Amino acid sequence: MEAYIFNLVNLIAIYAILAVTLNFIMGYAGIYSLAHAVFFGLGAYTSAWVAQNVHPSILLTIPAAMMAAAALSLLLALPALRVRGEYFVAASLGLQVLAVTIFSEWKSFTGGIGGVLAIPPANVFGIEVFKPAHFAILSVVALVIVMALINALVHSSFGRNLRAIHDSESAAASFGKNVPMIKTISVVISAALAAVAGALYASYLSFINVESFTLDASVLVMAMVIIGGTGTVAGPIVGAALLMLLPSLISWFDFLPQTEIGALQQIIYGLGMTLLMIFRPGGIVGRRAKA
Amino acid sequence: MLAIQLAITGLQTGALYALTAVGFSLIFGSTRIFHFAHGATFVIAAYFFYGVFGAGLGLLPSIAAAGLGAVAFGVLLDRLVYAPIQRHEGSFFTVFVASFGVGIVVQNLIGMVFGRGFVTVNTPLSRSVEMIPGVYVSPLAWIAILCTAIFLGALQFFLRRTHTGMALRALADNPELVRTFGLNPRMIAATAFAVGSVLVVPAAIITSATTGLNPAIGHHVMLISLAATIVGGIGSVSGTMLAGLLLGLAESLALLVVDSQWTEAVTFAILFAFIIIRPAGLLGRATAH
Amino acid sequence: MTRHFTLAGAIVSLACLAMPAVAEEHTIGAIFPLSGTNAVYGDVFMSGADLAVEHINADGVLSGPLSIAYEDSQALPQPAVVAMTKLVNVTGVPYTLSAFTGVSKAISTLATRNSVVGVNGGGVGPDLAELGDYFWNVIPLANLEMRAVVPFLVEERGLKSFALVYVDDPLGDAMHEELETILPEVGGELVDSFSVPTTAQQFSGVAAQVRASGADVVYVASYGNQQLQIVKQLRDNGVDAQLVAYSGYAVPDALALPESEGMIITGQGVDFDSEDAVTKRFVEDYTAKFDRAPTAYNVNYYNAVLVYGALAAAIEAEGGEVTGEALLEARRATESFDLVGGTVSFQDNGTLLFPIQVKEIRDGAAHALTSVTFD
């Protein structure tokens, strides 16, 4: 039972990192990305590669994952500078689909659908961390650090600039703000921190494959942010916890027929998304209505 | 020979893409609702056809069931989900999330009712006939192309020659203008959903006999529709039509150069390139900002 | 034309849940596709495993009642790893049934790391034989199937040029490699091969290429819905070559497809008419319970559960605790097992050997053409 709870804590913490980093660009910069799973995936593959071929120390795997994701995120920054709204959503969608194809085909790096097997456990200062209870310390600490970083950023002058851009891009530009630079930096930071979640995920599950990094995963993370409350501090965490707990909660209902549990879980997930958007579009934590 | 064959195959695929994409484009262009559940409309139409046809009730009742199912779903979704959201908040992203949720619900409900396996409507019409040596075309390919021409022709007539159609085109630019002409914008929006949903019906029926169905098929349909809408230019029905055909052709002809697992990537590379280089699309006037 | 066993599966699982909980109960895990596009396999697998549980409990083989904790893999590696984590850490099972090549490979790391036995009775990727001591197969793998059918086609039927349509995953890749190796050995030739992504549904373009390759034989290596779509679209688009598939094609949906007529498929040869007690009881009870004849898949998971019953009973007889380590040790100490299809032994790599049948699909059913035995 204990192991089960810690297992959930780990998954929630990892997805919460993704939600918090996506919320950073969605809630503060107004960049609605459907490609967040790309950076999650790249982080996971990169750290798995480093762990298997160089050394499984998190002092190596996590920075490598972050750098790879930061570099790739420039591709996402490109449309973010050119277009807004539905065009950007479509562009990020395009990037997501392209990335899934590459994750499936670049077999020497990703293992394709077969995935990367036997990824070594995370090595923290010489100690191998793989039991759910021990890993929970690592994942929660990582989440807290990521949140603290983002919180500090949001309350700095950089954060004020972001909000100015969110409210009115042209006004911000006329105040002499370097809008393209600020947008690019925020995308890079978000992607790099999302890769931290990828690195943790790879070492925790010891197996990764492309299915964890598809459009569905991007939508799941986006749903966490929106259901929790876009642009709030607690929202993404609440959303991540809720959506990760949902399958476990449903699996306790023993009276449901085995073969329909998967479908019912999906229906509840879909219905929840829809109803929440109708009755509480600001999310659970968010304000009732948005300006 | 292979190139000709692939071009014909691509044309058939493209014709069906054009139909579904125009449906999405019409809804999106006039109401600005990011109707991601358009793929679910396709699934509903296809399975209603399959269910009624499989029960042995004949072709016409099956087509009617598919049409009614699609229209009812589109219009009800607009009334029950999109309208309340738009009333208190206009963000297209909120609508998108709600719509995505509906898509998941429909996919799983259809799976529970009709089974999650592969189903197909058996007809001799899906069997290809050798037209010239080495080039095979099935009767359904001609039907697909003919249906596309008829439906899109009728749509152009509707949009250019009827009051409702013209109001529909005006809705996106200026809802107030529509109101001053004594028309109710909500009614016009409902019309957009009805017409947009009807357009997927022929594509859904033909697909049920060619590639066959499973509940997850709506996903691909939706992604292609979105890509065609953007590549064609938001708000341009003719542009979307053209883009749908081109994407079908590109997907098929790409096989001459790459393995089939790269064809989807080709579609989305085109999309990505268009957004970066020419966000207004093939025939679009609107700017992206 | 499509048959579904959802209701039957539901009733079976409800029946399982209704079983009383006793202190010394045995629980084994099973990671099957219960939702998603491959859920049809889950129902097939469950029916065999559940029947074995009934028989073991009715015979009082173990000290307490045996039950199976089912988890949903959707036939995908990722959900399977999550399910395996739960089975290992929470349910605490010593023995887990698994299916599908990708799924089995994905959970094998956890199986080894936690000393839990994983048993595959559905996946046929040849590399499943190399997943370590804790991963066993109670099914002959696809390399055997290819080694049976390819010589048959080349030598008996005189069909020499092959084209391969294979799914882009570990199973498909392994089949591709295997075919490339075998064909030259028997004087055949692989003229072209086409990999398709796991999610693809549209194959008219691939069909055009297959036709252009002019092959005598088209080997289809996919599974689930996709293999049916490939076969239908190949036929629709004017491919009239001999179609061949492996045991994954032996599901009711596929056999019932009109386009399957005349296809050649392979599969594990199970002699259902055998006179031994285990086989007779299985065939009779299975037919009575599910009102249809059993297939090899039902047999494999029935056998997988019987193997657990035999090993756990042996461990209990010596007063030991039933753990993964104990099961592995007991298996190594056991000479042979009386299973459906005869008395068989595990090879050192943890895989059972069965003869392979080459069958032809006629009128919606598979009819044996020949049987090939391996040493």
mmCIF file of C-alpha atoms in Angstrom, chain B residues 16-245:
data_model
loop_
_atom_site.group_PDB
_atom_site.id
_atom_site.type_symbol
_atom_site.label_atom_id
_atom_site.label_comp_id
_atom_site.label_asym_id
_atom_site.label_seq_id
_atom_site.Cartn_x
_atom_site.Cartn_y
_atom_site.Cartn_z
ATOM 1 C CA LEU B 16 -12.569 12.903 -48.868
ATOM 2 C CA TYR B 17 -10.136 15.101 -46.931
ATOM 3 C CA ALA B 18 -11.515 18.118 -48.815
ATOM 4 C CA LEU B 19 -15.078 17.304 -47.802
ATOM 5 C CA THR B 20 -14.374 16.871 -44.091
ATOM 6 C CA ALA B 21 -11.969 19.783 -44.002
ATOM 7 C CA VAL B 22 -14.421 22.145 -45.687
ATOM 8 C CA GLY B 23 -16.964 21.204 -43.036
ATOM 9 C CA PHE B 24 -14.518 22.174 -40.302
ATOM 10 C CA SER B 25 -13.380 25.269 -42.156
ATOM 11 C CA LEU B 26 -16.937 26.496 -42.628
ATOM 12 C CA ILE B 27 -17.704 26.117 -38.931
ATOM 13 C CA PHE B 28 -14.400 27.589 -37.820
ATOM 14 C CA GLY B 29 -14.406 30.398 -40.383
ATOM 15 C CA SER B 30 -17.882 31.625 -39.553
ATOM 16 C CA THR B 31 -18.159 31.024 -35.808
ATOM 17 C CA ARG B 32 -14.470 30.975 -34.761
ATOM 18 C CA ILE B 33 -15.268 27.865 -32.741
ATOM 19 C CA PHE B 34 -12.312 25.482 -32.655
ATOM 20 C CA HIS B 35 -14.575 22.485 -33.251
ATOM 21 C CA PHE B 36 -12.115 19.700 -32.478
ATOM 22 C CA ALA B 37 -15.029 17.275 -32.109
ATOM 23 C CA HIS B 38 -15.491 17.474 -35.871
ATOM 24 C CA GLY B 39 -13.655 14.141 -35.971
ATOM 25 C CA ALA B 40 -16.305 12.781 -33.595
ATOM 26 C CA THR B 41 -19.016 13.883 -36.041
ATOM 27 C CA PHE B 42 -17.249 11.768 -38.646
ATOM 28 C CA VAL B 43 -17.175 8.756 -36.331
ATOM 29 C CA ILE B 44 -20.857 9.143 -35.453
ATOM 30 C CA ALA B 45 -21.911 9.402 -39.097
ATOM 31 C CA ALA B 46 -19.804 6.407 -40.069
ATOM 32 C CA TYR B 47 -21.000 4.166 -37.243
ATOM 33 C CA PHE B 48 -24.645 5.156 -37.622
ATOM 34 C CA PHE B 49 -24.380 4.182 -41.278
ATOM 35 C CA TYR B 50 -22.615 0.949 -40.377
ATOM 36 C CA GLY B 51 -25.167 0.112 -37.670
ATOM 37 C CA VAL B 52 -28.271 0.709 -39.757
ATOM 38 C CA PHE B 53 -26.813 -0.831 -42.905
ATOM 39 C CA GLY B 54 -25.585 -3.837 -40.956
ATOM 40 C CA ALA B 55 -29.094 -4.312 -39.562
ATOM 41 C CA GLY B 56 -30.216 -4.809 -43.155
ATOM 42 C CA LEU B 57 -32.404 -1.713 -43.426
ATOM 43 C CA GLY B 58 -31.097 -0.710 -46.838
ATOM 44 C CA LEU B 59 -28.924 2.023 -48.247
ATOM 45 C CA LEU B 60 -31.180 5.075 -48.092
ATOM 46 C CA PRO B 61 -32.283 4.694 -44.453
ATOM 47 C CA SER B 62 -28.629 4.148 -43.546
ATOM 48 C CA ILE B 63 -27.561 7.346 -45.281
ATOM 49 C CA ALA B 64 -30.432 9.176 -43.594
ATOM 50 C CA ALA B 65 -29.375 7.831 -40.194
ATOM 51 C CA ALA B 66 -25.786 8.954 -40.775
ATOM 52 C CA GLY B 67 -26.916 12.408 -41.871
ATOM 53 C CA LEU B 68 -29.320 12.855 -38.982
ATOM 54 C CA GLY B 69 -26.782 11.614 -36.474
ATOM 55 C CA ALA B 70 -24.107 13.997 -37.724
ATOM 56 C CA VAL B 71 -26.365 17.052 -37.884
ATOM 57 C CA ALA B 72 -27.991 16.388 -34.534
ATOM 58 C CA PHE B 73 -24.580 15.946 -32.912
ATOM 59 C CA GLY B 74 -23.164 19.128 -34.467
ATOM 60 C CA VAL B 75 -26.135 21.318 -33.657
ATOM 61 C CA LEU B 76 -26.604 19.966 -30.135
ATOM 62 C CA LEU B 77 -22.929 20.394 -29.377
ATOM 63 C CA ASP B 78 -23.134 24.012 -30.470
ATOM 64 C CA ARG B 79 -26.239 24.598 -28.379
ATOM 65 C CA LEU B 80 -25.255 22.697 -25.229
ATOM 66 C CA VAL B 81 -21.493 23.166 -25.054
ATOM 67 C CA TYR B 82 -20.172 25.947 -27.244
ATOM 68 C CA ALA B 83 -22.945 28.504 -26.736
ATOM 69 C CA PRO B 84 -22.695 28.519 -22.915
ATOM 70 C CA ILE B 85 -18.905 28.809 -23.086
ATOM 71 C CA GLN B 86 -18.994 31.632 -25.583
ATOM 72 C CA ARG B 87 -21.567 33.466 -23.479
ATOM 73 C CA HIS B 88 -19.212 33.987 -20.561
ATOM 74 C CA GLU B 89 -15.809 33.676 -22.140
ATOM 75 C CA GLY B 90 -14.651 33.904 -25.699
ATOM 76 C CA SER B 91 -11.221 32.253 -25.486
ATOM 77 C CA PHE B 92 -10.918 29.797 -28.353
ATOM 78 C CA PHE B 93 -8.714 27.670 -26.146
ATOM 79 C CA THR B 94 -11.474 27.024 -23.626
ATOM 80 C CA VAL B 95 -13.711 25.921 -26.485
ATOM 81 C CA PHE B 96 -10.944 23.719 -27.805
ATOM 82 C CA VAL B 97 -10.536 21.911 -24.482
ATOM 83 C CA ALA B 98 -14.279 21.366 -24.140
ATOM 84 C CA SER B 99 -14.442 20.093 -27.699
ATOM 85 C CA PHE B 100 -11.496 17.772 -27.189
ATOM 86 C CA GLY B 101 -13.265 16.328 -24.147
ATOM 87 C CA VAL B 102 -16.381 15.644 -26.209
ATOM 88 C CA GLY B 103 -14.239 13.864 -28.798
ATOM 89 C CA ILE B 104 -12.851 11.516 -26.123
ATOM 90 C CA VAL B 105 -16.338 10.773 -24.780
ATOM 91 C CA VAL B 106 -17.724 9.968 -28.249
ATOM 92 C CA GLN B 107 -14.793 7.736 -29.171
ATOM 93 C CA ASN B 108 -15.215 5.646 -26.047
ATOM 94 C CA LEU B 109 -18.999 5.499 -26.144
ATOM 95 C CA ILE B 110 -18.895 4.305 -29.745
ATOM 96 C CA GLY B 111 -16.319 1.723 -28.673
ATOM 97 C CA MET B 112 -18.599 0.464 -25.907
ATOM 98 C CA VAL B 113 -21.629 0.241 -28.180
ATOM 99 C CA PHE B 114 -20.132 -1.021 -31.437
ATOM 100 C CA GLY B 115 -17.001 -2.672 -30.101
ATOM 101 C CA ARG B 116 -13.454 -1.395 -30.332
ATOM 102 C CA GLY B 117 -12.478 -3.628 -33.184
ATOM 103 C CA PHE B 118 -12.206 -2.978 -36.870
ATOM 104 C CA VAL B 119 -15.479 -3.005 -38.786
ATOM 105 C CA THR B 120 -16.199 -2.538 -42.427
ATOM 106 C CA VAL B 121 -19.196 -2.403 -44.720
ATOM 107 C CA ASN B 122 -18.802 -5.043 -47.386
ATOM 108 C CA THR B 123 -19.568 -3.993 -50.914
ATOM 109 C CA PRO B 124 -18.252 -5.070 -54.311
ATOM 110 C CA LEU B 125 -17.859 -1.345 -55.062
ATOM 111 C CA SER B 126 -14.614 -1.191 -53.062
ATOM 112 C CA ARG B 127 -12.987 -3.726 -55.434
ATOM 113 C CA SER B 128 -10.660 -2.053 -57.911
ATOM 114 C CA VAL B 129 -10.928 -2.571 -61.650
ATOM 115 C CA GLU B 130 -7.930 -2.338 -63.961
ATOM 116 C CA MET B 131 -8.438 0.837 -66.024
ATOM 117 C CA ILE B 132 -5.233 0.754 -68.022
ATOM 118 C CA PRO B 133 -2.498 -1.829 -67.471
ATOM 119 C CA GLY B 134 -1.104 -1.388 -63.972
ATOM 120 C CA VAL B 135 -3.590 1.250 -62.855
ATOM 121 C CA TYR B 136 -6.486 0.113 -60.702
ATOM 122 C CA VAL B 137 -9.411 2.260 -59.682
ATOM 123 C CA SER B 138 -12.353 1.176 -57.566
ATOM 124 C CA PRO B 139 -15.902 2.321 -58.355
ATOM 125 C CA LEU B 140 -15.914 3.941 -54.911
ATOM 126 C CA ALA B 141 -13.104 6.237 -55.983
ATOM 127 C CA TRP B 142 -15.329 7.660 -58.715
ATOM 128 C CA ILE B 143 -18.203 7.910 -56.273
ATOM 129 C CA ALA B 144 -15.947 9.746 -53.829
ATOM 130 C CA ILE B 145 -14.814 12.253 -56.417
ATOM 131 C CA LEU B 146 -18.356 12.720 -57.734
ATOM 132 C CA CYS B 147 -19.789 13.205 -54.226
ATOM 133 C CA THR B 148 -17.124 15.757 -53.436
ATOM 134 C CA ALA B 149 -17.899 17.706 -56.593
ATOM 135 C CA ILE B 150 -21.660 17.653 -55.958
ATOM 136 C CA PHE B 151 -21.473 18.579 -52.285
ATOM 137 C CA LEU B 152 -18.905 21.313 -52.710
ATOM 138 C CA GLY B 153 -20.795 22.696 -55.734
ATOM 139 C CA ALA B 154 -23.986 22.807 -53.712
ATOM 140 C CA LEU B 155 -22.099 24.473 -50.871
ATOM 141 C CA GLN B 156 -20.766 27.210 -53.148
ATOM 142 C CA PHE B 157 -24.281 27.809 -54.428
ATOM 143 C CA PHE B 158 -25.587 27.985 -50.874
ATOM 144 C CA LEU B 159 -22.884 30.397 -49.746
ATOM 145 C CA ARG B 160 -23.121 32.718 -52.739
ATOM 146 C CA ARG B 161 -26.755 32.603 -53.781
ATOM 147 C CA THR B 162 -28.846 32.288 -50.610
ATOM 148 C CA HIS B 163 -29.429 34.834 -47.860
ATOM 149 C CA THR B 164 -28.515 32.424 -45.106
ATOM 150 C CA GLY B 165 -25.355 31.487 -46.943
ATOM 151 C CA MET B 166 -24.266 35.094 -47.362
ATOM 152 C CA ALA B 167 -25.091 35.832 -43.730
ATOM 153 C CA LEU B 168 -22.953 32.864 -42.796
ATOM 154 C CA ARG B 169 -20.016 34.299 -44.646
ATOM 155 C CA ALA B 170 -20.576 37.660 -43.004
ATOM 156 C CA LEU B 171 -20.834 36.198 -39.504
ATOM 157 C CA ALA B 172 -17.120 35.904 -38.924
ATOM 158 C CA ASP B 173 -16.383 39.467 -39.958
ATOM 159 C CA ASN B 174 -19.247 41.246 -38.326
ATOM 160 C CA PRO B 175 -21.928 39.635 -36.163
ATOM 161 C CA GLU B 176 -23.576 43.048 -35.695
ATOM 162 C CA LEU B 177 -24.098 43.380 -39.425
ATOM 163 C CA VAL B 178 -25.899 40.030 -39.406
ATOM 164 C CA ARG B 179 -28.160 41.297 -36.647
ATOM 165 C CA THR B 180 -29.040 44.498 -38.476
ATOM 166 C CA PHE B 181 -30.222 42.397 -41.394
ATOM 167 C CA GLY B 182 -32.765 40.891 -39.025
ATOM 168 C CA LEU B 183 -30.996 37.551 -38.706
ATOM 169 C CA ASN B 184 -30.143 35.881 -35.435
ATOM 170 C CA PRO B 185 -26.393 35.126 -35.166
ATOM 171 C CA ARG B 186 -27.099 32.040 -33.055
ATOM 172 C CA MET B 187 -29.399 30.676 -35.726
ATOM 173 C CA ILE B 188 -26.745 31.292 -38.347
ATOM 174 C CA ALA B 189 -24.186 29.526 -36.175
ATOM 175 C CA ALA B 190 -26.543 26.552 -35.866
ATOM 176 C CA THR B 191 -26.799 26.529 -39.654
ATOM 177 C CA ALA B 192 -23.024 26.510 -39.950
ATOM 178 C CA PHE B 193 -22.876 23.458 -37.674
ATOM 179 C CA ALA B 194 -25.647 21.680 -39.575
ATOM 180 C CA VAL B 195 -24.048 22.286 -42.979
ATOM 181 C CA GLY B 196 -20.515 21.616 -41.747
ATOM 182 C CA SER B 197 -21.620 18.336 -40.189
ATOM 183 C CA VAL B 198 -23.524 17.190 -43.274
ATOM 184 C CA LEU B 199 -20.348 17.569 -45.314
ATOM 185 C CA VAL B 200 -18.568 14.782 -43.412
ATOM 186 C CA VAL B 201 -21.348 12.276 -44.101
ATOM 187 C CA PRO B 202 -20.338 11.185 -47.629
ATOM 188 C CA ALA B 203 -16.714 10.922 -46.558
ATOM 189 C CA ALA B 204 -17.663 8.874 -43.496
ATOM 190 C CA ILE B 205 -19.837 6.486 -45.514
ATOM 191 C CA ILE B 206 -17.243 5.942 -48.218
ATOM 192 C CA THR B 207 -14.525 5.401 -45.617
ATOM 193 C CA SER B 208 -16.649 2.718 -43.938
ATOM 194 C CA ALA B 209 -16.393 0.700 -47.161
ATOM 195 C CA THR B 210 -12.803 1.482 -48.165
ATOM 196 C CA THR B 211 -10.400 1.708 -45.223
ATOM 197 C CA GLY B 212 -12.956 0.489 -42.684
ATOM 198 C CA LEU B 213 -13.720 1.965 -39.282
ATOM 199 C CA ASN B 214 -12.622 1.908 -35.716
ATOM 200 C CA PRO B 215 -13.676 4.324 -32.972
ATOM 201 C CA ALA B 216 -10.320 6.132 -32.996
ATOM 202 C CA ILE B 217 -10.512 7.102 -36.667
ATOM 203 C CA GLY B 218 -11.876 10.578 -35.872
ATOM 204 C CA HIS B 219 -8.513 11.730 -34.569
ATOM 205 C CA HIS B 220 -6.759 11.534 -37.919
ATOM 206 C CA VAL B 221 -9.735 13.091 -39.699
ATOM 207 C CA MET B 222 -9.614 16.044 -37.339
ATOM 208 C CA LEU B 223 -5.875 16.645 -37.666
ATOM 209 C CA ILE B 224 -6.127 16.596 -41.451
ATOM 210 C CA SER B 225 -9.122 18.955 -41.394
ATOM 211 C CA LEU B 226 -7.237 21.399 -39.218
ATOM 212 C CA ALA B 227 -4.152 21.227 -41.415
ATOM 213 C CA ALA B 228 -6.182 21.749 -44.580
ATOM 214 C CA THR B 229 -8.043 24.688 -43.051
ATOM 215 C CA ILE B 230 -4.845 26.480 -42.146
ATOM 216 C CA VAL B 231 -2.951 25.612 -45.317
ATOM 217 C CA GLY B 232 -5.953 26.712 -47.349
ATOM 218 C CA GLY B 233 -6.370 29.907 -45.404
ATOM 219 C CA ILE B 234 -8.820 30.391 -42.546
ATOM 220 C CA GLY B 235 -12.114 31.680 -43.864
ATOM 221 C CA SER B 236 -11.529 30.463 -47.403
ATOM 222 C CA VAL B 237 -13.726 27.515 -48.323
ATOM 223 C CA SER B 238 -12.136 27.128 -51.772
ATOM 224 C CA GLY B 239 -8.677 27.315 -50.227
ATOM 225 C CA THR B 240 -9.518 24.537 -47.781
ATOM 226 C CA MET B 241 -10.896 22.393 -50.582
ATOM 227 C CA LEU B 242 -7.728 22.836 -52.593
ATOM 228 C CA ALA B 243 -5.561 22.175 -49.549
ATOM 229 C CA GLY B 244 -7.507 19.003 -48.741
ATOM 230 C CA LEU B 245 -6.875 17.664 -52.222
#
